[in-house]
């Protein structure tokens, strides 16, 4: 679980702060961040035109319901960093965050992040996006904890492979449950924000689920359950 620190207030006899868990794509940022990243890296000359076209065709097939997201497809995306140093990729992600992601921040969701931070809650971004991308946005938002698709690093360079399971669908809920148990937090006190029905397990794992600009199936479930809905 990348970027998640172990500063447990409960070990000092102080109640640990509630968690506020945020999905990324469609929740914090409008759009598919990894597609946006590949386009950005193509303009920067980092990935080839063939890589861009292949990714674009796969995404169109995914939107049409012809293919499903798998660990293999996620690992293909991780290859865009292959052979590049951690420092170089961090610089690219800083630029990508400022130029592409910040203008696409969802106003209500990013305002919720800021409010939770002001309240002293522990904000965690939980996303199936690649770890360097998620880390770049978290730095901008002032968020210290995240869980994402971990990209393997050896000798200071990315190998182009993933390292461990990706937080997606039910796995996001397992990550959330693990973090709440590790930090000694009551799930009933915690919050989760998401836009897609694949995140229902995450939303149901906490006492305060919030639907953010939800897709139709999540919208229907949020209305049925009486969850808050951010436009």
PDB file of C-alpha atoms in Angstrom:
ATOM      1  CA  UNK A   1       0.000   0.000   0.000  1.00  0.00           C
ATOM      2  CA  UNK A   2       1.990   2.866  -1.358  1.00  0.00           C
ATOM      3  CA  UNK A   3       2.454   6.069   0.567  1.00  0.00           C
ATOM      4  CA  UNK A   4       0.551   4.905   3.649  1.00  0.00           C
ATOM      5  CA  UNK A   5       2.478   5.796   6.776  1.00  0.00           C
ATOM      6  CA  UNK A   6       2.172   4.147  10.176  1.00  0.00           C
ATOM      7  CA  UNK A   7       1.871   7.135  12.520  1.00  0.00           C
ATOM      8  CA  UNK A   8      -0.713   5.589  14.833  1.00  0.00           C
ATOM      9  CA  UNK A   9      -2.188   8.099  17.262  1.00  0.00           C
ATOM     10  CA  UNK A  10      -3.785   5.231  19.182  1.00  0.00           C
ATOM     11  CA  UNK A  11      -0.326   4.022  20.236  1.00  0.00           C
ATOM     12  CA  UNK A  12       0.012   7.314  22.187  1.00  0.00           C
ATOM     13  CA  UNK A  13      -3.328   6.857  23.903  1.00  0.00           C
ATOM     14  CA  UNK A  14      -5.049   9.322  21.541  1.00  0.00           C
ATOM     15  CA  UNK A  15      -7.997   8.341  19.359  1.00  0.00           C
ATOM     16  CA  UNK A  16      -6.919   7.870  15.753  1.00  0.00           C
ATOM     17  CA  UNK A  17      -8.581  10.313  13.312  1.00  0.00           C
ATOM     18  CA  UNK A  18     -11.269   9.016  10.940  1.00  0.00           C
ATOM     19  CA  UNK A  19     -10.254   8.067   7.417  1.00  0.00           C
ATOM     20  CA  UNK A  20     -11.619   9.849   4.346  1.00  0.00           C
ATOM     21  CA  UNK A  21     -11.040   7.542   1.355  1.00  0.00           C
ATOM     22  CA  UNK A  22     -11.187   9.007  -2.149  1.00  0.00           C
ATOM     23  CA  UNK A  23     -11.332   7.285  -5.515  1.00  0.00           C
ATOM     24  CA  UNK A  24      -9.385   9.110  -8.255  1.00  0.00           C
ATOM     25  CA  UNK A  25     -10.769   8.744 -11.794  1.00  0.00           C
ATOM     26  CA  UNK A  26     -14.183  10.344 -12.111  1.00  0.00           C
ATOM     27  CA  UNK A  27     -14.167  11.343  -8.435  1.00  0.00           C
ATOM     28  CA  UNK A  28     -11.223  13.625  -7.736  1.00  0.00           C
ATOM     29  CA  UNK A  29     -10.341  14.123 -11.395  1.00  0.00           C
ATOM     30  CA  UNK A  30     -12.735  14.268 -14.339  1.00  0.00           C
ATOM     31  CA  UNK A  31     -11.706  11.686 -16.937  1.00  0.00           C
ATOM     32  CA  UNK A  32      -9.467   8.627 -17.183  1.00  0.00           C
ATOM     33  CA  UNK A  33      -6.130   9.779 -15.787  1.00  0.00           C
ATOM     34  CA  UNK A  34      -3.996   7.047 -17.337  1.00  0.00           C
ATOM     35  CA  UNK A  35      -5.351   7.762 -20.823  1.00  0.00           C
ATOM     36  CA  UNK A  36      -4.636  11.439 -20.225  1.00  0.00           C
ATOM     37  CA  UNK A  37      -1.155  10.557 -19.009  1.00  0.00           C
ATOM     38  CA  UNK A  38      -0.314   8.476 -22.074  1.00  0.00           C
ATOM     39  CA  UNK A  39      -1.412  11.325 -24.351  1.00  0.00           C
ATOM     40  CA  UNK A  40       0.701  13.730 -22.314  1.00  0.00           C
ATOM     41  CA  UNK A  41       3.754  11.477 -22.447  1.00  0.00           C
ATOM     42  CA  UNK A  42       3.321  11.029 -26.189  1.00  0.00           C
ATOM     43  CA  UNK A  43       3.467  14.814 -26.678  1.00  0.00           C
ATOM     44  CA  UNK A  44       6.574  14.854 -24.490  1.00  0.00           C
ATOM     45  CA  UNK A  45       8.169  12.157 -26.645  1.00  0.00           C
ATOM     46  CA  UNK A  46       8.298   9.654 -23.778  1.00  0.00           C
ATOM     47  CA  UNK A  47       6.097   6.948 -25.344  1.00  0.00           C
ATOM     48  CA  UNK A  48       5.791   5.896 -28.967  1.00  0.00           C
ATOM     49  CA  UNK A  49       2.889   6.563 -31.310  1.00  0.00           C
ATOM     50  CA  UNK A  50       2.276   2.814 -31.454  1.00  0.00           C
ATOM     51  CA  UNK A  51       1.931   2.716 -27.654  1.00  0.00           C
ATOM     52  CA  UNK A  52      -0.544   5.620 -27.775  1.00  0.00           C
ATOM     53  CA  UNK A  53      -2.619   4.046 -30.569  1.00  0.00           C
ATOM     54  CA  UNK A  54      -2.641   0.634 -28.921  1.00  0.00           C
ATOM     55  CA  UNK A  55      -3.808   2.139 -25.645  1.00  0.00           C
ATOM     56  CA  UNK A  56      -6.460   4.225 -27.396  1.00  0.00           C
ATOM     57  CA  UNK A  57      -7.883   1.205 -29.219  1.00  0.00           C
ATOM     58  CA  UNK A  58      -7.949  -0.828 -26.017  1.00  0.00           C
ATOM     59  CA  UNK A  59      -9.783   1.952 -24.184  1.00  0.00           C
ATOM     60  CA  UNK A  60     -12.404   2.209 -26.940  1.00  0.00           C
ATOM     61  CA  UNK A  61     -12.950  -1.546 -26.697  1.00  0.00           C
ATOM     62  CA  UNK A  62     -13.251  -1.244 -22.922  1.00  0.00           C
ATOM     63  CA  UNK A  63     -15.855   1.530 -23.194  1.00  0.00           C
ATOM     64  CA  UNK A  64     -17.801  -0.686 -25.632  1.00  0.00           C
ATOM     65  CA  UNK A  65     -17.724  -3.577 -23.162  1.00  0.00           C
ATOM     66  CA  UNK A  66     -15.592  -5.772 -25.422  1.00  0.00           C
ATOM     67  CA  UNK A  67     -12.666  -6.167 -23.007  1.00  0.00           C
ATOM     68  CA  UNK A  68     -12.200  -6.050 -19.250  1.00  0.00           C
ATOM     69  CA  UNK A  69      -9.504  -4.511 -17.115  1.00  0.00           C
ATOM     70  CA  UNK A  70      -7.009  -7.168 -16.003  1.00  0.00           C
ATOM     71  CA  UNK A  71      -3.675  -7.163 -14.191  1.00  0.00           C
ATOM     72  CA  UNK A  72      -2.082  -7.876 -17.569  1.00  0.00           C
ATOM     73  CA  UNK A  73      -3.642  -4.773 -19.135  1.00  0.00           C
ATOM     74  CA  UNK A  74      -2.556  -2.670 -16.153  1.00  0.00           C
ATOM     75  CA  UNK A  75       0.986  -3.978 -16.470  1.00  0.00           C
ATOM     76  CA  UNK A  76       1.059  -2.894 -20.112  1.00  0.00           C
ATOM     77  CA  UNK A  77       0.379   0.643 -18.901  1.00  0.00           C
ATOM     78  CA  UNK A  78       3.238   0.348 -16.390  1.00  0.00           C
ATOM     79  CA  UNK A  79       5.646  -0.239 -19.279  1.00  0.00           C
ATOM     80  CA  UNK A  80       5.507   3.461 -20.142  1.00  0.00           C
ATOM     81  CA  UNK A  81       7.920   4.015 -17.227  1.00  0.00           C
ATOM     82  CA  UNK A  82      10.241   1.123 -18.044  1.00  0.00           C
ATOM     83  CA  UNK A  83      13.926   2.009 -17.717  1.00  0.00           C
ATOM     84  CA  UNK A  84      13.295   5.519 -16.426  1.00  0.00           C
ATOM     85  CA  UNK A  85      14.618   6.700 -13.085  1.00  0.00           C
ATOM     86  CA  UNK A  86      12.356   7.415 -10.130  1.00  0.00           C
ATOM     87  CA  UNK A  87      13.543  11.029 -10.159  1.00  0.00           C
ATOM     88  CA  UNK A  88      12.777  11.490 -13.876  1.00  0.00           C
ATOM     89  CA  UNK A  89       9.279  10.023 -13.536  1.00  0.00           C
ATOM     90  CA  UNK A  90       8.573  12.153 -10.454  1.00  0.00           C
ATOM     91  CA  UNK A  91       9.427  15.255 -12.478  1.00  0.00           C
ATOM     92  CA  UNK A  92       7.141  14.173 -15.304  1.00  0.00           C
ATOM     93  CA  UNK A  93       4.314  13.517 -12.860  1.00  0.00           C
ATOM     94  CA  UNK A  94       4.715  16.954 -11.279  1.00  0.00           C
ATOM     95  CA  UNK A  95       4.373  18.568 -14.705  1.00  0.00           C
ATOM     96  CA  UNK A  96       1.461  16.310 -15.676  1.00  0.00           C
ATOM     97  CA  UNK A  97      -0.343  17.099 -12.435  1.00  0.00           C
ATOM     98  CA  UNK A  98      -0.048  20.854 -12.891  1.00  0.00           C
ATOM     99  CA  UNK A  99      -0.799  20.945 -16.616  1.00  0.00           C
ATOM    100  CA  UNK A 100      -3.458  18.258 -16.962  1.00  0.00           C
ATOM    101  CA  UNK A 101      -4.903  17.023 -13.677  1.00  0.00           C
ATOM    102  CA  UNK A 102      -5.276  20.267 -11.727  1.00  0.00           C
ATOM    103  CA  UNK A 103      -7.539  21.857 -14.391  1.00  0.00           C
ATOM    104  CA  UNK A 104      -9.668  18.688 -14.253  1.00  0.00           C
ATOM    105  CA  UNK A 105     -10.091  18.535 -10.468  1.00  0.00           C
ATOM    106  CA  UNK A 106     -13.695  17.938  -9.458  1.00  0.00           C
ATOM    107  CA  UNK A 107     -14.597  21.091  -7.464  1.00  0.00           C
ATOM    108  CA  UNK A 108     -16.841  19.406  -4.893  1.00  0.00           C
ATOM    109  CA  UNK A 109     -14.553  16.422  -4.321  1.00  0.00           C
ATOM    110  CA  UNK A 110     -11.394  18.511  -4.016  1.00  0.00           C
ATOM    111  CA  UNK A 111     -13.229  20.823  -1.619  1.00  0.00           C
ATOM    112  CA  UNK A 112     -14.158  17.748   0.441  1.00  0.00           C
ATOM    113  CA  UNK A 113     -10.477  16.748   0.582  1.00  0.00           C
ATOM    114  CA  UNK A 114      -9.549  20.201   1.870  1.00  0.00           C
ATOM    115  CA  UNK A 115     -12.353  20.106   4.458  1.00  0.00           C
ATOM    116  CA  UNK A 116     -11.301  16.693   5.780  1.00  0.00           C
ATOM    117  CA  UNK A 117      -7.690  17.864   6.056  1.00  0.00           C
ATOM    118  CA  UNK A 118      -8.787  20.965   7.981  1.00  0.00           C
ATOM    119  CA  UNK A 119     -10.806  18.750  10.333  1.00  0.00           C
ATOM    120  CA  UNK A 120      -7.723  16.633  11.013  1.00  0.00           C
ATOM    121  CA  UNK A 121      -9.070  13.524   9.276  1.00  0.00           C
ATOM    122  CA  UNK A 122      -6.653  11.167   7.555  1.00  0.00           C
ATOM    123  CA  UNK A 123      -7.230  11.451   3.803  1.00  0.00           C
ATOM    124  CA  UNK A 124      -6.262   8.452   1.648  1.00  0.00           C
ATOM    125  CA  UNK A 125      -6.520   8.266  -2.151  1.00  0.00           C
ATOM    126  CA  UNK A 126      -7.305   4.685  -3.210  1.00  0.00           C
ATOM    127  CA  UNK A 127      -6.963   4.125  -6.956  1.00  0.00           C
ATOM    128  CA  UNK A 128      -6.150   1.528  -9.595  1.00  0.00           C
ATOM    129  CA  UNK A 129      -4.053   4.168 -11.386  1.00  0.00           C
ATOM    130  CA  UNK A 130      -0.275   3.842 -11.418  1.00  0.00           C
ATOM    131  CA  UNK A 131       1.467   4.817  -8.210  1.00  0.00           C
ATOM    132  CA  UNK A 132       3.659   7.659  -9.606  1.00  0.00           C
ATOM    133  CA  UNK A 133       0.565   9.343 -11.081  1.00  0.00           C
ATOM    134  CA  UNK A 134      -1.408   9.088  -7.834  1.00  0.00           C
ATOM    135  CA  UNK A 135       1.567  10.282  -5.794  1.00  0.00           C
ATOM    136  CA  UNK A 136       1.926  13.361  -8.005  1.00  0.00           C
ATOM    137  CA  UNK A 137      -1.665  14.449  -7.379  1.00  0.00           C
ATOM    138  CA  UNK A 138      -1.456  13.683  -3.657  1.00  0.00           C
ATOM    139  CA  UNK A 139       1.535  15.984  -3.335  1.00  0.00           C
ATOM    140  CA  UNK A 140      -0.474  18.784  -4.934  1.00  0.00           C
ATOM    141  CA  UNK A 141      -3.443  18.183  -2.630  1.00  0.00           C
ATOM    142  CA  UNK A 142      -1.338  17.911   0.512  1.00  0.00           C
ATOM    143  CA  UNK A 143      -2.384  14.278   1.017  1.00  0.00           C
ATOM    144  CA  UNK A 144       0.229  12.031   2.620  1.00  0.00           C
ATOM    145  CA  UNK A 145      -1.421   8.617   2.195  1.00  0.00           C
ATOM    146  CA  UNK A 146      -2.448   6.698  -0.898  1.00  0.00           C
ATOM    147  CA  UNK A 147      -2.802   3.165  -2.246  1.00  0.00           C
ATOM    148  CA  UNK A 148      -2.369   2.578  -5.980  1.00  0.00           C
ATOM    149  CA  UNK A 149      -1.009   0.167  -8.590  1.00  0.00           C
ATOM    150  CA  UNK A 150       2.544  -0.226  -7.348  1.00  0.00           C
ATOM    151  CA  UNK A 151       5.203  -0.010 -10.081  1.00  0.00           C
ATOM    152  CA  UNK A 152       8.268  -2.153  -9.435  1.00  0.00           C
ATOM    153  CA  UNK A 153      11.568  -0.310  -8.967  1.00  0.00           C
ATOM    154  CA  UNK A 154      15.039  -1.852  -9.088  1.00  0.00           C
ATOM    155  CA  UNK A 155      18.275   0.087  -8.681  1.00  0.00           C
ATOM    156  CA  UNK A 156      16.368   3.357  -8.795  1.00  0.00           C
ATOM    157  CA  UNK A 157      14.630   2.623 -12.117  1.00  0.00           C
ATOM    158  CA  UNK A 158      11.188   1.344 -13.061  1.00  0.00           C
ATOM    159  CA  UNK A 159      11.136  -2.178 -14.500  1.00  0.00           C
ATOM    160  CA  UNK A 160       7.829  -1.802 -16.353  1.00  0.00           C
ATOM    161  CA  UNK A 161       6.169  -4.378 -14.114  1.00  0.00           C
ATOM    162  CA  UNK A 162       3.650  -4.116 -11.300  1.00  0.00           C
ATOM    163  CA  UNK A 163       4.454  -5.119  -7.749  1.00  0.00           C
ATOM    164  CA  UNK A 164       1.441  -6.517  -5.898  1.00  0.00           C
ATOM    165  CA  UNK A 165      -2.349  -6.454  -6.358  1.00  0.00           C
ATOM    166  CA  UNK A 166      -4.066  -3.374  -7.764  1.00  0.00           C
ATOM    167  CA  UNK A 167      -6.681  -1.548  -5.648  1.00  0.00           C
ATOM    168  CA  UNK A 168      -9.705  -2.089  -7.899  1.00  0.00           C
ATOM    169  CA  UNK A 169     -13.339  -2.992  -7.124  1.00  0.00           C
ATOM    170  CA  UNK A 170     -13.457  -5.357  -4.114  1.00  0.00           C
ATOM    171  CA  UNK A 171      -9.711  -4.963  -3.615  1.00  0.00           C
ATOM    172  CA  UNK A 172     -10.282  -1.276  -2.759  1.00  0.00           C
ATOM    173  CA  UNK A 173     -12.546  -2.334   0.095  1.00  0.00           C
ATOM    174  CA  UNK A 174      -9.912  -4.817   1.304  1.00  0.00           C
ATOM    175  CA  UNK A 175      -7.305  -2.043   1.267  1.00  0.00           C
ATOM    176  CA  UNK A 176      -9.655   0.261   3.192  1.00  0.00           C
ATOM    177  CA  UNK A 177     -10.456  -2.432   5.771  1.00  0.00           C
ATOM    178  CA  UNK A 178      -6.752  -3.184   6.216  1.00  0.00           C
ATOM    179  CA  UNK A 179      -5.937   0.499   6.766  1.00  0.00           C
ATOM    180  CA  UNK A 180      -8.773   1.003   9.241  1.00  0.00           C
ATOM    181  CA  UNK A 181      -7.645  -2.060  11.200  1.00  0.00           C
ATOM    182  CA  UNK A 182      -3.968  -1.029  11.076  1.00  0.00           C
ATOM    183  CA  UNK A 183      -4.697   2.450  12.360  1.00  0.00           C
ATOM    184  CA  UNK A 184      -7.344   1.375  14.872  1.00  0.00           C
ATOM    185  CA  UNK A 185     -10.169   3.376  13.314  1.00  0.00           C
ATOM    186  CA  UNK A 186     -13.865   2.528  13.620  1.00  0.00           C
ATOM    187  CA  UNK A 187     -15.278   2.074  10.068  1.00  0.00           C
ATOM    188  CA  UNK A 188     -18.508   3.720  11.250  1.00  0.00           C
ATOM    189  CA  UNK A 189     -16.574   6.986  11.685  1.00  0.00           C
ATOM    190  CA  UNK A 190     -14.929   6.868   8.238  1.00  0.00           C
ATOM    191  CA  UNK A 191     -15.859   8.356   4.880  1.00  0.00           C
ATOM    192  CA  UNK A 192     -15.544   7.171   1.282  1.00  0.00           C
ATOM    193  CA  UNK A 193     -16.069   9.079  -1.965  1.00  0.00           C
ATOM    194  CA  UNK A 194     -16.504   7.426  -5.385  1.00  0.00           C
ATOM    195  CA  UNK A 195     -18.299   7.778  -8.713  1.00  0.00           C
ATOM    196  CA  UNK A 196     -18.685   4.223 -10.070  1.00  0.00           C
ATOM    197  CA  UNK A 197     -20.600   1.105  -9.098  1.00  0.00           C
ATOM    198  CA  UNK A 198     -17.327  -0.849  -9.096  1.00  0.00           C
ATOM    199  CA  UNK A 199     -16.599   1.083  -5.888  1.00  0.00           C
ATOM    200  CA  UNK A 200     -19.736  -0.074  -4.071  1.00  0.00           C
ATOM    201  CA  UNK A 201     -17.725  -2.419  -1.833  1.00  0.00           C
ATOM    202  CA  UNK A 202     -15.511   0.513  -0.814  1.00  0.00           C
ATOM    203  CA  UNK A 203     -18.504   2.751  -0.131  1.00  0.00           C
ATOM    204  CA  UNK A 204     -20.238   0.058   1.924  1.00  0.00           C
ATOM    205  CA  UNK A 205     -17.127  -0.516   4.031  1.00  0.00           C
ATOM    206  CA  UNK A 206     -17.535   2.825   5.869  1.00  0.00           C
ATOM    207  CA  UNK A 207     -20.192   4.615   7.863  1.00  0.00           C
ATOM    208  CA  UNK A 208     -20.277   7.700   5.625  1.00  0.00           C
ATOM    209  CA  UNK A 209     -20.389   6.804   1.894  1.00  0.00           C
ATOM    210  CA  UNK A 210     -20.669   9.683  -0.587  1.00  0.00           C
ATOM    211  CA  UNK A 211     -21.430   9.348  -4.306  1.00  0.00           C
ATOM    212  CA  UNK A 212     -19.584  11.885  -6.466  1.00  0.00           C
ATOM    213  CA  UNK A 213     -21.134  12.729  -9.862  1.00  0.00           C
ATOM    214  CA  UNK A 214     -22.207   9.065  -9.887  1.00  0.00           C
ATOM    215  CA  UNK A 215     -22.704   6.800 -12.873  1.00  0.00           C
ATOM    216  CA  UNK A 216     -26.297   5.520 -13.313  1.00  0.00           C
ATOM    217  CA  UNK A 217     -25.986   2.296 -11.293  1.00  0.00           C
ATOM    218  CA  UNK A 218     -24.262   4.026  -8.390  1.00  0.00           C
ATOM    219  CA  UNK A 219     -26.735   6.900  -8.556  1.00  0.00           C
ATOM    220  CA  UNK A 220     -29.621   4.453  -8.200  1.00  0.00           C
ATOM    221  CA  UNK A 221     -27.966   2.719  -5.247  1.00  0.00           C
ATOM    222  CA  UNK A 222     -27.106   6.022  -3.554  1.00  0.00           C
ATOM    223  CA  UNK A 223     -30.699   7.215  -3.847  1.00  0.00           C
ATOM    224  CA  UNK A 224     -32.012   3.884  -2.543  1.00  0.00           C
ATOM    225  CA  UNK A 225     -29.625   3.923   0.423  1.00  0.00           C
ATOM    226  CA  UNK A 226     -30.020   7.633   1.147  1.00  0.00           C
ATOM    227  CA  UNK A 227     -26.319   8.433   0.645  1.00  0.00           C
ATOM    228  CA  UNK A 228     -25.200  12.032   0.042  1.00  0.00           C
ATOM    229  CA  UNK A 229     -24.624  12.802  -3.631  1.00  0.00           C
ATOM    230  CA  UNK A 230     -22.152  15.434  -4.827  1.00  0.00           C
ATOM    231  CA  UNK A 231     -23.028  16.832  -8.291  1.00  0.00           C
TER     232      UNK A 231
END
